[in-house]
mmCIF file with all atom_site columns, C-alpha atoms in Angstrom:
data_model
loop_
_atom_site.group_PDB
_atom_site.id
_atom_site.type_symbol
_atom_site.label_atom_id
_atom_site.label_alt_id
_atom_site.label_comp_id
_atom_site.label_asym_id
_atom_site.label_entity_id
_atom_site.label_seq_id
_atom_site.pdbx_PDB_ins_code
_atom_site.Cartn_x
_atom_site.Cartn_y
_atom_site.Cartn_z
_atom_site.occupancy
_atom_site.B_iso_or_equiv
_atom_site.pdbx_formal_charge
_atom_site.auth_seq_id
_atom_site.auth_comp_id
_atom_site.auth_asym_id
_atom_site.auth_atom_id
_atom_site.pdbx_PDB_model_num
ATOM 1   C CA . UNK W 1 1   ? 14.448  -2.874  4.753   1.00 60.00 ? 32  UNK W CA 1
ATOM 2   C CA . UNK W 1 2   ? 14.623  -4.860  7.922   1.00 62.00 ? 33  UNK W CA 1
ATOM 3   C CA . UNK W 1 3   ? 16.155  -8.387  6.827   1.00 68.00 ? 34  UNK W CA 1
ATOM 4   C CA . UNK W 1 4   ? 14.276  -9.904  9.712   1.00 68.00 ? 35  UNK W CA 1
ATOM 5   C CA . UNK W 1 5   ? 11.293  -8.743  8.750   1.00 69.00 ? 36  UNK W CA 1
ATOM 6   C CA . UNK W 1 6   ? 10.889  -9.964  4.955   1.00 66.00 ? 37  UNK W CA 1
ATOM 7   C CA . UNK W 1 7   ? 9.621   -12.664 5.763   1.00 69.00 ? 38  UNK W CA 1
ATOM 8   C CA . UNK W 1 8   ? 6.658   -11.418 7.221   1.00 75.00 ? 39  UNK W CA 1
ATOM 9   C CA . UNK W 1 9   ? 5.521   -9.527  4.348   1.00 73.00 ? 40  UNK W CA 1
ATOM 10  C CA . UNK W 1 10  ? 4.777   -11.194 0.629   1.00 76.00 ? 41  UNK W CA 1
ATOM 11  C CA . UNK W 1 11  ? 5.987   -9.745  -2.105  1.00 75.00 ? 42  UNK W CA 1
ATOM 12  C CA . UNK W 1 12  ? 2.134   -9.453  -3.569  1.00 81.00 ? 43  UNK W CA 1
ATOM 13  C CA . UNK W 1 13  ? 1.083   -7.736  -0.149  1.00 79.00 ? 44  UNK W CA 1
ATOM 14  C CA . UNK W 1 14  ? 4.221   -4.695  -0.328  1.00 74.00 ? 45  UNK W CA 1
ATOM 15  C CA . UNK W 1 15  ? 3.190   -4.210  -3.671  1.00 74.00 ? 46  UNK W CA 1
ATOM 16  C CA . UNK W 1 16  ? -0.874  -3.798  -3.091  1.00 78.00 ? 47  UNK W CA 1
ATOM 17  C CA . UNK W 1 17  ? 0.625   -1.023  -0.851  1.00 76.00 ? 48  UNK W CA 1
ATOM 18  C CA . UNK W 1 18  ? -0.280  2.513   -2.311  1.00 73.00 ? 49  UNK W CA 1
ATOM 19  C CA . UNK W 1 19  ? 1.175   4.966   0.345   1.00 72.00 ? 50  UNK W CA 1
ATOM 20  C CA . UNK W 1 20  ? -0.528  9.053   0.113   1.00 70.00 ? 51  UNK W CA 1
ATOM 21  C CA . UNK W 1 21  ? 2.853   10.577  -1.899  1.00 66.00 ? 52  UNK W CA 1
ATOM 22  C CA . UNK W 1 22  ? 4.098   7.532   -3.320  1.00 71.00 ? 53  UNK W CA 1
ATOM 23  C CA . UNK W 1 23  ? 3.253   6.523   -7.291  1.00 70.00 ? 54  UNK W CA 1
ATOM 24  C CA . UNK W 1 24  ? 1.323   2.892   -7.837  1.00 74.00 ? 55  UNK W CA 1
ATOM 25  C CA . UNK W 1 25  ? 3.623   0.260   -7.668  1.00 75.00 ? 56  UNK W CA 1
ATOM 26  C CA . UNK W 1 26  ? 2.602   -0.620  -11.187 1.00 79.00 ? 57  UNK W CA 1
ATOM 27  C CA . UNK W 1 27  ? 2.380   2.412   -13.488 1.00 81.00 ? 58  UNK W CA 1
ATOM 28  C CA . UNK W 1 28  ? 2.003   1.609   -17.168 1.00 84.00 ? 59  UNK W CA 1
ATOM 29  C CA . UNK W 1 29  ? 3.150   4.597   -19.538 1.00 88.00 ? 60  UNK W CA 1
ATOM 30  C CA . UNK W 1 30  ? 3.266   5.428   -23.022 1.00 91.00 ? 61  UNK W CA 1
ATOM 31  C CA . UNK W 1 31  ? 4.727   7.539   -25.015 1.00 94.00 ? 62  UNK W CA 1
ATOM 32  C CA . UNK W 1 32  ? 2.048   10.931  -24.844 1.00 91.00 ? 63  UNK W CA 1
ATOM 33  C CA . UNK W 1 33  ? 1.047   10.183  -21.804 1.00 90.00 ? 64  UNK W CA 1
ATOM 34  C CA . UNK W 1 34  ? 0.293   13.103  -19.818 1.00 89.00 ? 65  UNK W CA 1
ATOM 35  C CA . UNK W 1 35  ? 2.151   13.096  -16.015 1.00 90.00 ? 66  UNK W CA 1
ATOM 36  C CA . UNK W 1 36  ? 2.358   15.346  -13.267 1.00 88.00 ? 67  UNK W CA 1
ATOM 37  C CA . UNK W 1 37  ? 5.096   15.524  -10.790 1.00 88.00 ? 68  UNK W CA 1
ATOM 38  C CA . UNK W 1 38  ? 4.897   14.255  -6.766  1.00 84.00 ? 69  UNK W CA 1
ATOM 39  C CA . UNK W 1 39  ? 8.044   15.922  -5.669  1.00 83.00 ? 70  UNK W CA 1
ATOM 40  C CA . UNK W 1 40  ? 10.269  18.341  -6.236  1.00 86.00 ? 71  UNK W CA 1
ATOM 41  C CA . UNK W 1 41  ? 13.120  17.334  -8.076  1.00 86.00 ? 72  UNK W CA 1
ATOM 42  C CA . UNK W 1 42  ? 15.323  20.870  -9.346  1.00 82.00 ? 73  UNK W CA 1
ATOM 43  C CA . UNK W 1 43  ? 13.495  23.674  -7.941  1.00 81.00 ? 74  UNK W CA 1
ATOM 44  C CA . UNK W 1 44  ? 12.080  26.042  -9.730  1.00 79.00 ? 75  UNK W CA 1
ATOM 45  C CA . UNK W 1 45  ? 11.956  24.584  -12.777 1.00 82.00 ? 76  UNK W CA 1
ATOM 46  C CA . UNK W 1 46  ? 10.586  20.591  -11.963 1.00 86.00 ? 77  UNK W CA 1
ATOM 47  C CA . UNK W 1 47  ? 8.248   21.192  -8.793  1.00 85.00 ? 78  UNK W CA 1
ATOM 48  C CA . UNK W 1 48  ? 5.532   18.651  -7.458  1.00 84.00 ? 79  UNK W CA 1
ATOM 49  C CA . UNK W 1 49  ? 2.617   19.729  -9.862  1.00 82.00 ? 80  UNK W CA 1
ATOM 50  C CA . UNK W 1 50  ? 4.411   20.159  -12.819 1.00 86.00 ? 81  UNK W CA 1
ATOM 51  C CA . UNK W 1 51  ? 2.919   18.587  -15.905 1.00 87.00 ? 82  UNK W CA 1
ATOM 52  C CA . UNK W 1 52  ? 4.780   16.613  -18.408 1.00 91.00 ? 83  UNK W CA 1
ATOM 53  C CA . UNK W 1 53  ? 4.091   14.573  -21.476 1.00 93.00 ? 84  UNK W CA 1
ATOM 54  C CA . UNK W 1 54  ? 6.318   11.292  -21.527 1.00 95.00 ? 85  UNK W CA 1
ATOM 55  C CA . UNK W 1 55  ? 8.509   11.798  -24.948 1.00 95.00 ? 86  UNK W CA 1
ATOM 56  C CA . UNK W 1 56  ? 10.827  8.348   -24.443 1.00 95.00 ? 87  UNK W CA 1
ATOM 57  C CA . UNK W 1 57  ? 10.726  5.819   -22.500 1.00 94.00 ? 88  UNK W CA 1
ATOM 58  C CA . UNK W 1 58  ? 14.283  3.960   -20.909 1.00 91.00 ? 89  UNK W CA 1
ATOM 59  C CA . UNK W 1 59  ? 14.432  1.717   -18.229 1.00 85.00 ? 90  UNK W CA 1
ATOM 60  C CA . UNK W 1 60  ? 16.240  3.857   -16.007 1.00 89.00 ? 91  UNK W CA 1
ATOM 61  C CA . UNK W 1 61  ? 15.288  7.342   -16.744 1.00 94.00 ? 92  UNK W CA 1
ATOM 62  C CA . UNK W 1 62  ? 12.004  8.703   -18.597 1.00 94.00 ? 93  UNK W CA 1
ATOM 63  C CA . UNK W 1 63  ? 12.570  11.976  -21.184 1.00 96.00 ? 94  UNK W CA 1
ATOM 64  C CA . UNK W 1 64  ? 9.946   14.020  -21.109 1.00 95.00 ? 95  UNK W CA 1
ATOM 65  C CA . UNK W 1 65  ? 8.612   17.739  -22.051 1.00 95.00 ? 96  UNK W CA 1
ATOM 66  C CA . UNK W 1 66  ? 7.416   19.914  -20.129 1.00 92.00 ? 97  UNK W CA 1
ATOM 67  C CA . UNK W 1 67  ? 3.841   21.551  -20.501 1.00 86.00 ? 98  UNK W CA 1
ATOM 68  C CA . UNK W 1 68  ? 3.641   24.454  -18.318 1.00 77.00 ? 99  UNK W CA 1
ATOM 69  C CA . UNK W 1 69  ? 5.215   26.970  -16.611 1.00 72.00 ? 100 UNK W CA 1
ATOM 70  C CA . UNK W 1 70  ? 8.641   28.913  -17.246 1.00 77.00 ? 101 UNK W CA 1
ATOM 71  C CA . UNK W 1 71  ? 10.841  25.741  -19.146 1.00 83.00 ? 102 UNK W CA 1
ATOM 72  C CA . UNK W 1 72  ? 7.657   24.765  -21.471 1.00 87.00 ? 103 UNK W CA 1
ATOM 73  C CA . UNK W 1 73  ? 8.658   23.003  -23.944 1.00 90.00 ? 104 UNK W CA 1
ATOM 74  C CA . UNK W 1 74  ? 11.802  21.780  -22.642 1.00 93.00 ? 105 UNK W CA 1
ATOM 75  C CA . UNK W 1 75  ? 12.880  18.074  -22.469 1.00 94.00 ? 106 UNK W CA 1
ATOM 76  C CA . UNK W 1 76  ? 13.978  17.008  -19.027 1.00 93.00 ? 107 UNK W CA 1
ATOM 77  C CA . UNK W 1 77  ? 15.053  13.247  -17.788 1.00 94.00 ? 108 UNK W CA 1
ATOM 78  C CA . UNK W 1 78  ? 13.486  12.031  -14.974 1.00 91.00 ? 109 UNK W CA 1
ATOM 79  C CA . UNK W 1 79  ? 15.331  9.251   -13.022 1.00 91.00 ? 110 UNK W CA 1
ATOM 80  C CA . UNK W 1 80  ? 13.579  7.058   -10.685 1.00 89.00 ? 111 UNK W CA 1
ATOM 81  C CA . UNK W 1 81  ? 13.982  7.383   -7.087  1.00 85.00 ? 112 UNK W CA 1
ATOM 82  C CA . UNK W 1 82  ? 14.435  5.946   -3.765  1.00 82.00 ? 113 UNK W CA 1
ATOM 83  C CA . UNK W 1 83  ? 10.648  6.344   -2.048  1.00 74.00 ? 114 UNK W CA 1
ATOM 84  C CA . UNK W 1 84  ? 10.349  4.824   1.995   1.00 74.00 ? 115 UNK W CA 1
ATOM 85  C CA . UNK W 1 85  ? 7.047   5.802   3.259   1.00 70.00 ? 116 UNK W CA 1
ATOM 86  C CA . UNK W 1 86  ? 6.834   6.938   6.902   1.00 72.00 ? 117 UNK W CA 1
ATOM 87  C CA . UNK W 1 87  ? 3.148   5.767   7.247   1.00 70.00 ? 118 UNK W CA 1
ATOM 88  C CA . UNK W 1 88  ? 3.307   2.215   8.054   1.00 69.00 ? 119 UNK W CA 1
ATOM 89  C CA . UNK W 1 89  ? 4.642   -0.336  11.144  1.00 68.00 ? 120 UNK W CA 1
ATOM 90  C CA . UNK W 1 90  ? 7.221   -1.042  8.793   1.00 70.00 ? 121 UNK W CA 1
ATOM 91  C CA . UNK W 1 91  ? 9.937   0.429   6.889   1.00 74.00 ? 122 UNK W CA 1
ATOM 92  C CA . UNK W 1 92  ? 10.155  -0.951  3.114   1.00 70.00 ? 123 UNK W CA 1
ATOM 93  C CA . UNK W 1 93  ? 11.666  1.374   0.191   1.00 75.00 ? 124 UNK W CA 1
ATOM 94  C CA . UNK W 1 94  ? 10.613  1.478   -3.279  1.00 75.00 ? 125 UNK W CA 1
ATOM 95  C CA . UNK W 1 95  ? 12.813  2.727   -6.536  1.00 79.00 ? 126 UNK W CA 1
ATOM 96  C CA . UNK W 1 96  ? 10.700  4.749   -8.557  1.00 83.00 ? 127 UNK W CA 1
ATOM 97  C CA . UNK W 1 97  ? 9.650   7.263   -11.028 1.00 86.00 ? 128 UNK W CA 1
ATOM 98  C CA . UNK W 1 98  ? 8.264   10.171  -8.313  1.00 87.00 ? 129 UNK W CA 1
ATOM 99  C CA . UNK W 1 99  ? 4.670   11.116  -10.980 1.00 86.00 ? 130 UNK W CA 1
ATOM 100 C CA . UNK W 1 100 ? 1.486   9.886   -11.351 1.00 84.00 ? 131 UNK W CA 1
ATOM 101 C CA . UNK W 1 101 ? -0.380  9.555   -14.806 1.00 85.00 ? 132 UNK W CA 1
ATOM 102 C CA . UNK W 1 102 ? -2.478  13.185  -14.479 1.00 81.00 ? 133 UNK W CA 1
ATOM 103 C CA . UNK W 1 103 ? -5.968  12.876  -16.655 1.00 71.00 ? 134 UNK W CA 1
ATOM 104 C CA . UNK W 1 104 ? -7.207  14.904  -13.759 1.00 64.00 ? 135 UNK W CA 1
ATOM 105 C CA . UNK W 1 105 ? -5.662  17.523  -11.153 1.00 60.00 ? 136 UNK W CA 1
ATOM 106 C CA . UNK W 1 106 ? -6.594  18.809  -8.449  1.00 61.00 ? 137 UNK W CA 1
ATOM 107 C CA . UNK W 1 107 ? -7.011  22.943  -7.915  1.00 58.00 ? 138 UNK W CA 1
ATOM 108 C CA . UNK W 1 108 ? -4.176  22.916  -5.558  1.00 60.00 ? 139 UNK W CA 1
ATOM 109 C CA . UNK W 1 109 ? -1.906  20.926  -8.490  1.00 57.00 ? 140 UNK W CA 1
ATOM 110 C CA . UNK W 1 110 ? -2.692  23.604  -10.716 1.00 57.00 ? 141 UNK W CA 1
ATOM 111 C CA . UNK W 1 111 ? -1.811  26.894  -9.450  1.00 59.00 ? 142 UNK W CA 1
ATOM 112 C CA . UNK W 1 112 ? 0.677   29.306  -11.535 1.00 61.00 ? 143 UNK W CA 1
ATOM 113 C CA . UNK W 1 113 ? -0.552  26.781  -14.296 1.00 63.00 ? 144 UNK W CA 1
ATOM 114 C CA . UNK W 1 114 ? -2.844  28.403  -17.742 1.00 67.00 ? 145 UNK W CA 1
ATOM 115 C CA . UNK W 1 115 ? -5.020  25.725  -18.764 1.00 68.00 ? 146 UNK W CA 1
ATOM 116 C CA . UNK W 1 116 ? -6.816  26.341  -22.283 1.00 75.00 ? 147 UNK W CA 1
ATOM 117 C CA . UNK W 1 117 ? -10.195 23.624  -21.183 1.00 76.00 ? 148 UNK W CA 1
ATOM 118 C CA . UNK W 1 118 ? -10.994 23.227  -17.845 1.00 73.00 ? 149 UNK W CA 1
ATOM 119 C CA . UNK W 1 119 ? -14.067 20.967  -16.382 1.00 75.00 ? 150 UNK W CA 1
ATOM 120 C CA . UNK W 1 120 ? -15.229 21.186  -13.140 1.00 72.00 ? 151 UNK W CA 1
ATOM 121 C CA . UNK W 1 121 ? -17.402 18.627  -11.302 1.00 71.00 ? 152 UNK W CA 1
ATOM 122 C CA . UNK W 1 122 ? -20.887 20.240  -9.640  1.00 72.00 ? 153 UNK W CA 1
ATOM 123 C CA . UNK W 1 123 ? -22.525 17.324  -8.422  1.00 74.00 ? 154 UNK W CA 1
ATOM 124 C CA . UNK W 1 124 ? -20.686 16.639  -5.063  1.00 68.00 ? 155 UNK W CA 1
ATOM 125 C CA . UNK W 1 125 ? -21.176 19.546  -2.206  1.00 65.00 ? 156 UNK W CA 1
ATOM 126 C CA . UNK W 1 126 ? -18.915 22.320  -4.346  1.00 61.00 ? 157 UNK W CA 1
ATOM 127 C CA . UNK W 1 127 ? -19.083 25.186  -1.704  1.00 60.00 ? 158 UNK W CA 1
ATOM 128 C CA . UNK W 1 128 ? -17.327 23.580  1.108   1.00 57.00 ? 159 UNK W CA 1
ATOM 129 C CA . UNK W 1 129 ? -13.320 24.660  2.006   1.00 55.00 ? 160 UNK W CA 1
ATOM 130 C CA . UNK W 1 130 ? -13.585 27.043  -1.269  1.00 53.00 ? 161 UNK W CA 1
ATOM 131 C CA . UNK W 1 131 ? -13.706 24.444  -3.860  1.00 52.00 ? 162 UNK W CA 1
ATOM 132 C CA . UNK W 1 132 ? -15.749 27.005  -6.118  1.00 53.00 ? 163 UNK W CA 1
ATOM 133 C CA . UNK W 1 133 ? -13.903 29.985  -5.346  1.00 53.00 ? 164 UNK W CA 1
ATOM 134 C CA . UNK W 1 134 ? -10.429 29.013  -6.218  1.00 52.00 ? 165 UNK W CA 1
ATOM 135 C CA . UNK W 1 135 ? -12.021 27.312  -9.400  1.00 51.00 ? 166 UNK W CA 1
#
């Protein structure tokens, strides 16, 4: 965001960047793809955690439905937005969709959610900070 400083960073380096909250800078959808949110966008209804299935893809906004929770069912558009991570020595910004492609969540991503198959992985340590209990 700093003018001065653009040309210290390369396009290819900014966009190797993959910030903890932030999406990939390269996220390649299609239509049936199952998402989850990273952010809350309208409160109660689109939360960080909610699951989606991409219905049609634009260029500025995504439509998609919802899979869970009170608005199932429902088609929603997503817009992309503004993103500056507070992480780095440097402040960049990034316009973008705020979910992540979700063939996998976390126990924490899927509270108040009814799942109908669940797996759960027993090889690593599965007793430590409740893993097992909450599963």
């Amino acid at each position: 965001m700093d003018k001065e400083q653009v040309a210290c960073y390369p396009t290819e380096f900014l966009n190797s960047l993959n910030p903890p909250g932030m999406p990939p800078h390269m996220l390649n959808l299609k239509v049936g793809s199952s998402i989850v949110l990273i952010r809350n966008l309208d409160p109660p209804k689109l939360c960080n955690g909610t699951r989606l299935c991409v219905s049609k893809l634009m260029s500025k906004v995504i439509q998609v439905t919802t899979l869970a929770g009170k608005i199932k069912g429902e088609r929603v558009f997503i817009p992309r937005i503004n993103r500056i991570p507070s992480d780095k020595p440097f402040v960049f910004k990034r316009l973008q969709f705020p979910f992540r492609l979700a063939f996998a969540i976390t126990m924490n991503k899927d509270q108040d959610q009814s799942l109908k198959v669940s797996g759960i992985n027993l090889k690593p340590p599965c007793f430590s900070h409740g893993q097992l209990y909450v599963a």
